[in-house]
Amino acid sequence: MRKLILLLLSGLVVVMLTGAQYVSQVRDAPLLSDTRYFEVKRGDTFAAICQRWQEVHWIERCLPYQVYGKLFPERVNVKAGVYELQGLSVLGALSKLSTGAQADFMFTIIEGQTFKQVLANLKAAPFIDFDLTDMDFVPNVGEDVDGLFGTPGPHPEGWLYPETYHYHAYNKASTLLRHASERMQTQLALAWQQRAQDLPISSAYEALILASIIEKETGQAQERPLIASVFVNRLNRKMRLQTDPTVIYGLGDSFDGDIKRRHLREYTPYNTYRIKGLPPTPIAMPSFDAIIAATQPAQTDYLYFVSKGDGSHYFSKSLKEHNQAVQRYILNKHKG
């Protein structure tokens, strides 16, 4: 009996020493992957993953990790997901896989983008489920444009808040868009509550429309309140807004990047050279600063502005002054 006990103890010592030897080998082993992301599918075991790593020569052999898994089974209990493994050791990779520390992906909606541009960028985003069949979250503004943007539901333009959003692999694109829409609704409601008195707009939605125009006209952020003041002053005087970005939006895919005089004469519901007041919907995703400018414009007598060619504008109170500015900044520049 004594010999048997000694034999068992010696065997256990050998196993422990062998395990310790393998663990020491594992601890410093780099994961030889030049692939940034690795996906663990539902039902995958560590043994199957180790075999995949060996087949693509990320590791030399699986035996040390099999021993490691026997000693520390909780550390190889991998969870489904997509993980960022570049630059990690095998143990570092296993730590992520066993704790479920999935890769964090980011998607940014940029101020001034249109809904079509947002969708195109979102469709190209990595590891996202581009399923929009449940995209029913955009506030109903009384206009059914089913199919206009390839998506069901009311007009979505302007309703996505420009910000960076985080998601995990195979999250639904519609979920991200829903968050962006909810964020916009919250920020718009906040700005509308703090609006200035006697604005020539009657609803938060009209503020969103005006903010989108301000956003598209702005080249330098500090000018947003001044640009807003021009549009507010024109609306108060029943003057047409006469802003090119609305014309361009109304032209849609037919616009080739060069706005011409005939475009200004062409009727669309968005051509503010032809229609009075605001267009029927926003023309882009406005920033919060643009929304604040629309609801709290600067107090000025400006009725016109013209680009100076450096992103800034020259603001005028009269048509005569405006025509002189056009001559100075636009016509003379073309002559030169």
CSV table of C-alpha atoms in Angstrom, one decimal:
chain,number,residue,atom,x,y,z
A,1,MET,CA,0.0,0.0,0.0
A,2,ARG,CA,2.8,2.3,0.9
A,3,LYS,CA,4.5,1.7,-2.4
A,4,LEU,CA,1.3,2.3,-4.2
A,5,ILE,CA,0.8,5.7,-2.4
A,6,LEU,CA,4.4,6.7,-3.2
A,7,LEU,CA,3.9,5.7,-6.8
A,8,LEU,CA,0.7,7.8,-7.1
A,9,LEU,CA,2.3,10.7,-5.4
A,10,SER,CA,5.3,10.6,-7.7
A,11,GLY,CA,3.0,10.4,-10.7
A,12,LEU,CA,1.1,13.4,-9.4
A,13,VAL,CA,4.3,15.3,-9.0
A,14,VAL,CA,5.3,14.5,-12.5
A,15,VAL,CA,2.0,15.7,-13.9
A,16,MET,CA,2.2,18.9,-11.9
A,17,LEU,CA,5.8,19.5,-13.0
A,18,THR,CA,4.8,18.8,-16.6
A,19,GLY,CA,1.7,21.0,-16.3
A,20,ALA,CA,3.9,23.8,-14.8
A,21,GLN,CA,6.4,23.3,-17.7
A,22,TYR,CA,3.6,23.7,-20.2
A,23,VAL,CA,2.1,26.7,-18.5
A,24,SER,CA,5.5,28.4,-18.5
A,25,GLN,CA,5.6,27.7,-22.3
A,26,VAL,CA,2.1,29.0,-22.8
A,27,ARG,CA,2.6,32.2,-20.7
A,28,ASP,CA,5.1,33.8,-23.1
A,29,ALA,CA,3.9,32.4,-26.4
A,30,PRO,CA,2.8,35.1,-28.9
A,31,LEU,CA,-0.2,34.6,-31.0
A,32,LEU,CA,1.3,34.7,-34.5
A,33,SER,CA,-1.8,36.4,-36.1
A,34,ASP,CA,-1.7,39.3,-38.5
A,35,THR,CA,-5.5,39.1,-38.6
A,36,ARG,CA,-7.0,41.9,-36.5
A,37,TYR,CA,-10.4,40.2,-35.8
A,38,PHE,CA,-11.2,36.6,-34.9
A,39,GLU,CA,-14.8,35.2,-34.7
A,40,VAL,CA,-15.9,32.6,-32.2
A,41,LYS,CA,-19.1,31.1,-33.4
A,42,ARG,CA,-21.8,29.8,-31.1
A,43,GLY,CA,-21.0,26.3,-30.0
A,44,ASP,CA,-17.2,26.6,-30.7
A,45,THR,CA,-15.0,24.9,-28.1
A,46,PHE,CA,-11.5,25.9,-27.2
A,47,ALA,CA,-10.2,22.6,-28.6
A,48,ALA,CA,-11.7,23.5,-32.0
A,49,ILE,CA,-10.4,27.0,-31.9
A,50,CYS,CA,-6.9,25.8,-31.0
A,51,GLN,CA,-7.0,23.4,-34.0
A,52,ARG,CA,-8.0,26.3,-36.3
A,53,TRP,CA,-5.1,28.4,-34.9
A,54,GLN,CA,-2.7,25.6,-35.5
A,55,GLU,CA,-3.9,25.0,-39.1
A,56,VAL,CA,-3.3,28.7,-40.0
A,57,HIS,CA,0.1,28.6,-38.2
A,58,TRP,CA,-0.8,31.1,-35.5
A,59,ILE,CA,0.5,28.6,-32.9
A,60,GLU,CA,2.9,25.6,-33.4
A,61,ARG,CA,1.0,23.0,-31.4
A,62,CYS,CA,-2.1,22.6,-29.2
A,63,LEU,CA,-0.8,20.2,-26.6
A,64,PRO,CA,0.5,22.9,-24.1
A,65,TYR,CA,-2.8,24.7,-24.3
A,66,GLN,CA,-4.8,21.5,-23.9
A,67,VAL,CA,-2.8,20.9,-20.7
A,68,TYR,CA,-3.4,24.5,-19.7
A,69,GLY,CA,-7.1,24.0,-20.3
A,70,LYS,CA,-7.2,20.9,-18.0
A,71,LEU,CA,-5.5,22.9,-15.2
A,72,PHE,CA,-7.6,26.1,-15.7
A,73,PRO,CA,-10.9,25.1,-17.4
A,74,GLU,CA,-12.5,28.4,-16.6
A,75,ARG,CA,-9.9,30.2,-18.6
A,76,VAL,CA,-10.7,28.4,-21.9
A,77,ASN,CA,-14.5,28.5,-21.6
A,78,VAL,CA,-14.8,30.7,-24.7
A,79,LYS,CA,-17.8,32.8,-25.5
A,80,ALA,CA,-19.2,33.6,-29.0
A,81,GLY,CA,-18.4,36.9,-30.5
A,82,VAL,CA,-15.8,38.8,-32.6
A,83,TYR,CA,-12.6,39.7,-30.9
A,84,GLU,CA,-9.6,41.9,-31.6
A,85,LEU,CA,-6.5,39.7,-31.2
A,86,GLN,CA,-3.8,41.5,-33.1
A,87,GLY,CA,-0.7,42.0,-31.0
A,88,LEU,CA,-1.8,39.6,-28.2
A,89,SER,CA,-0.2,36.6,-26.6
A,90,VAL,CA,-2.2,33.3,-26.6
A,91,LEU,CA,-3.1,33.9,-23.0
A,92,GLY,CA,-4.1,37.4,-23.7
A,93,ALA,CA,-6.4,36.1,-26.5
A,94,LEU,CA,-7.8,33.5,-24.3
A,95,SER,CA,-8.6,36.0,-21.6
A,96,LYS,CA,-10.7,38.0,-24.1
A,97,LEU,CA,-12.4,34.9,-25.4
A,98,SER,CA,-13.3,33.6,-22.0
A,99,THR,CA,-14.5,36.9,-20.5
A,100,GLY,CA,-16.5,37.8,-23.6
A,101,ALA,CA,-14.5,41.1,-24.1
A,102,GLN,CA,-15.7,41.5,-27.7
A,103,ALA,CA,-14.3,44.0,-30.1
A,104,ASP,CA,-15.8,47.5,-29.9
A,105,PHE,CA,-16.8,48.8,-33.3
A,106,MET,CA,-17.6,52.5,-33.9
A,107,PHE,CA,-19.8,54.2,-36.5
A,108,THR,CA,-19.8,58.0,-36.9
A,109,ILE,CA,-22.7,60.0,-38.3
A,110,ILE,CA,-21.1,63.3,-39.5
A,111,GLU,CA,-22.9,66.6,-39.3
A,112,GLY,CA,-24.2,67.6,-42.7
A,113,GLN,CA,-24.5,64.1,-44.0
A,114,THR,CA,-27.7,63.0,-45.7
A,115,PHE,CA,-29.7,59.9,-44.8
A,116,LYS,CA,-28.5,58.2,-48.0
A,117,GLN,CA,-24.9,58.9,-47.1
A,118,VAL,CA,-25.4,57.6,-43.6
A,119,LEU,CA,-26.9,54.4,-45.0
A,120,ALA,CA,-24.2,53.9,-47.5
A,121,ASN,CA,-21.5,54.2,-44.8
A,122,LEU,CA,-23.4,52.0,-42.4
A,123,LYS,CA,-23.8,49.3,-45.1
A,124,ALA,CA,-20.0,49.3,-45.5
A,125,ALA,CA,-19.3,49.2,-41.7
A,126,PRO,CA,-17.6,46.0,-40.5
A,127,PHE,CA,-19.5,43.2,-38.8
A,128,ILE,CA,-23.0,44.9,-38.7
A,129,ASP,CA,-26.3,43.3,-39.5
A,130,PHE,CA,-27.6,45.6,-42.2
A,131,ASP,CA,-31.3,44.7,-41.7
A,132,LEU,CA,-33.6,47.6,-41.8
A,133,THR,CA,-36.9,45.8,-42.0
A,134,ASP,CA,-37.9,47.0,-38.5
A,135,MET,CA,-36.9,50.6,-39.2
A,136,ASP,CA,-40.1,52.2,-37.9
A,137,PHE,CA,-38.6,54.5,-35.4
A,138,VAL,CA,-38.4,57.8,-37.2
A,139,PRO,CA,-41.0,60.3,-36.0
A,140,ASN,CA,-44.0,60.5,-38.3
A,141,VAL,CA,-44.1,64.0,-39.8
A,142,GLY,CA,-47.2,63.4,-41.8
A,143,GLU,CA,-45.5,62.5,-45.0
A,144,ASP,CA,-45.4,59.0,-46.3
A,145,VAL,CA,-42.4,58.6,-48.6
A,146,ASP,CA,-42.2,54.8,-48.5
A,147,GLY,CA,-39.5,53.6,-50.8
A,148,LEU,CA,-37.9,57.0,-51.4
A,149,PHE,CA,-34.8,56.0,-49.6
A,150,GLY,CA,-35.1,52.3,-50.0
A,151,THR,CA,-36.6,52.0,-46.5
A,152,PRO,CA,-40.2,51.9,-45.2
A,153,GLY,CA,-41.8,54.5,-43.0
A,154,PRO,CA,-42.0,58.3,-42.8
A,155,HIS,CA,-39.3,60.7,-44.1
A,156,PRO,CA,-36.0,60.0,-42.2
A,157,GLU,CA,-33.9,63.0,-43.3
A,158,GLY,CA,-32.6,65.0,-40.4
A,159,TRP,CA,-33.6,62.7,-37.6
A,160,LEU,CA,-30.2,61.1,-36.9
A,161,TYR,CA,-27.9,62.8,-34.4
A,162,PRO,CA,-24.3,63.3,-35.6
A,163,GLU,CA,-22.2,61.4,-33.1
A,164,THR,CA,-20.0,58.3,-32.8
A,165,TYR,CA,-21.9,55.2,-31.8
A,166,HIS,CA,-20.5,51.9,-30.5
A,167,TYR,CA,-21.7,48.5,-31.4
A,168,HIS,CA,-20.6,44.8,-31.2
A,169,ALA,CA,-20.4,42.4,-34.1
A,170,TYR,CA,-23.8,41.6,-35.8
A,171,ASN,CA,-25.7,44.2,-33.9
A,172,LYS,CA,-28.5,45.4,-36.1
A,173,ALA,CA,-28.0,48.6,-38.1
A,174,SER,CA,-31.6,49.6,-37.3
A,175,THR,CA,-30.7,49.5,-33.5
A,176,LEU,CA,-27.9,51.9,-34.1
A,177,LEU,CA,-30.1,54.2,-36.2
A,178,ARG,CA,-32.8,54.0,-33.5
A,179,HIS,CA,-30.3,55.2,-30.9
A,180,ALA,CA,-29.3,58.1,-33.2
A,181,SER,CA,-32.9,59.0,-33.8
A,182,GLU,CA,-33.8,59.0,-30.1
A,183,ARG,CA,-30.7,61.1,-29.4
A,184,MET,CA,-31.8,63.6,-32.0
A,185,GLN,CA,-35.3,63.8,-30.6
A,186,THR,CA,-34.0,64.4,-27.1
A,187,GLN,CA,-31.6,67.1,-28.2
A,188,LEU,CA,-34.1,68.8,-30.5
A,189,ALA,CA,-36.7,68.9,-27.7
A,190,LEU,CA,-34.1,70.4,-25.4
A,191,ALA,CA,-33.3,73.2,-27.8
A,192,TRP,CA,-36.9,73.8,-28.6
A,193,GLN,CA,-37.7,74.3,-25.0
A,194,GLN,CA,-35.0,77.0,-24.8
A,195,ARG,CA,-35.9,78.7,-28.0
A,196,ALA,CA,-35.9,82.5,-28.4
A,197,GLN,CA,-39.2,84.3,-28.5
A,198,ASP,CA,-41.0,85.4,-31.7
A,199,LEU,CA,-39.3,83.0,-34.1
A,200,PRO,CA,-40.9,82.6,-37.5
A,201,ILE,CA,-41.1,78.9,-37.1
A,202,SER,CA,-43.9,77.1,-35.3
A,203,SER,CA,-42.6,73.7,-34.4
A,204,ALA,CA,-39.5,71.7,-33.4
A,205,TYR,CA,-39.6,70.0,-36.7
A,206,GLU,CA,-39.4,73.3,-38.5
A,207,ALA,CA,-36.4,74.1,-36.3
A,208,LEU,CA,-34.8,70.9,-37.5
A,209,ILE,CA,-35.4,71.8,-41.1
A,210,LEU,CA,-33.9,75.2,-40.6
A,211,ALA,CA,-31.0,73.8,-38.7
A,212,SER,CA,-30.2,71.4,-41.5
A,213,ILE,CA,-30.0,74.3,-44.0
A,214,ILE,CA,-27.8,76.2,-41.5
A,215,GLU,CA,-25.5,73.2,-41.3
A,216,LYS,CA,-25.1,72.9,-45.0
A,217,GLU,CA,-24.3,76.6,-45.4
A,218,THR,CA,-21.8,76.7,-42.6
A,219,GLY,CA,-18.1,76.7,-43.4
A,220,GLN,CA,-16.9,78.0,-40.1
A,221,ALA,CA,-18.6,76.9,-36.9
A,222,GLN,CA,-18.7,80.4,-35.3
A,223,GLU,CA,-20.8,81.7,-38.1
A,224,ARG,CA,-23.8,79.4,-37.5
A,225,PRO,CA,-25.8,82.0,-35.4
A,226,LEU,CA,-25.1,84.7,-38.1
A,227,ILE,CA,-26.3,82.4,-40.9
A,228,ALA,CA,-29.3,81.6,-38.8
A,229,SER,CA,-30.1,85.3,-38.3
A,230,VAL,CA,-30.1,85.8,-42.1
A,231,PHE,CA,-32.7,83.0,-42.6
A,232,VAL,CA,-34.8,84.1,-39.7
A,233,ASN,CA,-34.8,87.7,-40.9
A,234,ARG,CA,-35.8,86.6,-44.4
A,235,LEU,CA,-38.6,84.4,-43.1
A,236,ASN,CA,-39.9,87.3,-41.0
A,237,ARG,CA,-40.0,89.5,-44.1
A,238,LYS,CA,-41.6,86.8,-46.2
A,239,MET,CA,-38.5,86.7,-48.4
A,240,ARG,CA,-37.5,83.5,-50.1
A,241,LEU,CA,-34.6,81.8,-48.5
A,242,GLN,CA,-32.7,81.3,-51.8
A,243,THR,CA,-30.2,78.9,-50.5
A,244,ASP,CA,-28.3,76.6,-52.9
A,245,PRO,CA,-28.1,73.5,-50.6
A,246,THR,CA,-31.8,73.1,-50.7
A,247,VAL,CA,-31.8,73.3,-54.5
A,248,ILE,CA,-29.0,70.6,-54.6
A,249,TYR,CA,-31.0,68.3,-52.3
A,250,GLY,CA,-34.1,68.7,-54.5
A,251,LEU,CA,-32.1,67.7,-57.6
A,252,GLY,CA,-31.2,64.4,-55.9
A,253,ASP,CA,-29.0,62.0,-57.9
A,254,SER,CA,-29.3,64.1,-61.0
A,255,PHE,CA,-27.0,66.7,-59.5
A,256,ASP,CA,-23.5,66.4,-60.9
A,257,GLY,CA,-21.6,68.7,-58.5
A,258,ASP,CA,-22.0,71.9,-60.6
A,259,ILE,CA,-25.0,74.1,-59.8
A,260,LYS,CA,-26.2,76.1,-62.7
A,261,ARG,CA,-28.7,78.9,-63.3
A,262,ARG,CA,-31.2,76.5,-64.8
A,263,HIS,CA,-31.1,74.5,-61.6
A,264,LEU,CA,-32.2,77.7,-59.7
A,265,ARG,CA,-35.2,78.0,-62.1
A,266,GLU,CA,-36.2,74.3,-61.9
A,267,TYR,CA,-39.1,73.7,-59.6
A,268,THR,CA,-38.8,71.1,-56.9
A,269,PRO,CA,-40.4,71.2,-53.4
A,270,TYR,CA,-36.9,72.0,-52.1
A,271,ASN,CA,-36.0,74.8,-54.4
A,272,THR,CA,-36.1,77.8,-52.1
A,273,TYR,CA,-35.6,80.1,-55.1
A,274,ARG,CA,-39.0,79.0,-56.2
A,275,ILE,CA,-40.9,78.2,-53.0
A,276,LYS,CA,-41.8,80.4,-50.1
A,277,GLY,CA,-40.7,79.5,-46.6
A,278,LEU,CA,-39.0,76.3,-45.6
A,279,PRO,CA,-38.7,73.1,-47.7
A,280,PRO,CA,-40.9,70.2,-46.6
A,281,THR,CA,-38.2,68.2,-44.8
A,282,PRO,CA,-34.6,68.7,-43.5
A,283,ILE,CA,-31.9,68.3,-46.1
A,284,ALA,CA,-29.2,66.8,-43.9
A,285,MET,CA,-28.3,65.7,-40.3
A,286,PRO,CA,-27.7,69.0,-38.4
A,287,SER,CA,-25.4,69.2,-35.4
A,288,PHE,CA,-26.6,70.4,-32.0
A,289,ASP,CA,-24.8,73.7,-32.6
A,290,ALA,CA,-26.9,74.2,-35.8
A,291,ILE,CA,-30.1,73.4,-33.9
A,292,ILE,CA,-29.2,75.9,-31.2
A,293,ALA,CA,-28.4,78.5,-33.9
A,294,ALA,CA,-31.9,77.8,-35.5
A,295,THR,CA,-33.6,78.2,-32.1
A,296,GLN,CA,-31.4,81.0,-30.7
A,297,PRO,CA,-30.2,83.0,-33.7
A,298,ALA,CA,-28.0,86.0,-33.5
A,299,GLN,CA,-29.8,89.4,-33.4
A,300,THR,CA,-28.7,91.1,-36.6
A,301,ASP,CA,-30.1,93.0,-39.6
A,302,TYR,CA,-28.4,90.8,-42.1
A,303,LEU,CA,-30.4,89.6,-45.1
A,304,TYR,CA,-27.7,88.2,-47.3
A,305,PHE,CA,-24.4,86.4,-47.2
A,306,VAL,CA,-21.8,85.3,-49.8
A,307,SER,CA,-18.9,83.0,-49.5
A,308,LYS,CA,-15.5,84.7,-49.3
A,309,GLY,CA,-13.7,81.5,-50.6
A,310,ASP,CA,-12.0,80.6,-47.3
A,311,GLY,CA,-15.0,78.9,-45.6
A,312,SER,CA,-16.2,82.2,-44.1
A,313,HIS,CA,-18.9,84.6,-45.4
A,314,TYR,CA,-19.5,88.2,-45.9
A,315,PHE,CA,-22.8,89.3,-44.4
A,316,SER,CA,-24.9,92.2,-45.9
A,317,LYS,CA,-27.9,94.2,-44.8
A,318,SER,CA,-29.0,95.4,-48.2
A,319,LEU,CA,-29.1,94.0,-51.8
A,320,LYS,CA,-26.8,96.7,-53.0
A,321,GLU,CA,-24.1,95.8,-50.4
A,322,HIS,CA,-24.7,92.1,-51.2
A,323,ASN,CA,-24.2,92.6,-55.0
A,324,GLN,CA,-21.0,94.5,-54.3
A,325,ALA,CA,-19.8,91.6,-52.1
A,326,VAL,CA,-20.7,89.1,-54.9
A,327,GLN,CA,-18.7,91.2,-57.3
A,328,ARG,CA,-15.7,91.3,-55.0
A,329,TYR,CA,-15.6,87.7,-53.8
A,330,ILE,CA,-17.2,85.7,-56.7
A,331,LEU,CA,-17.2,87.5,-60.0
A,332,ASN,CA,-13.7,89.1,-59.7
A,333,LYS,CA,-12.3,85.7,-58.6
A,334,HIS,CA,-13.8,84.0,-61.7
A,335,LYS,CA,-12.3,86.8,-63.9
A,336,GLY,CA,-8.9,86.2,-62.4
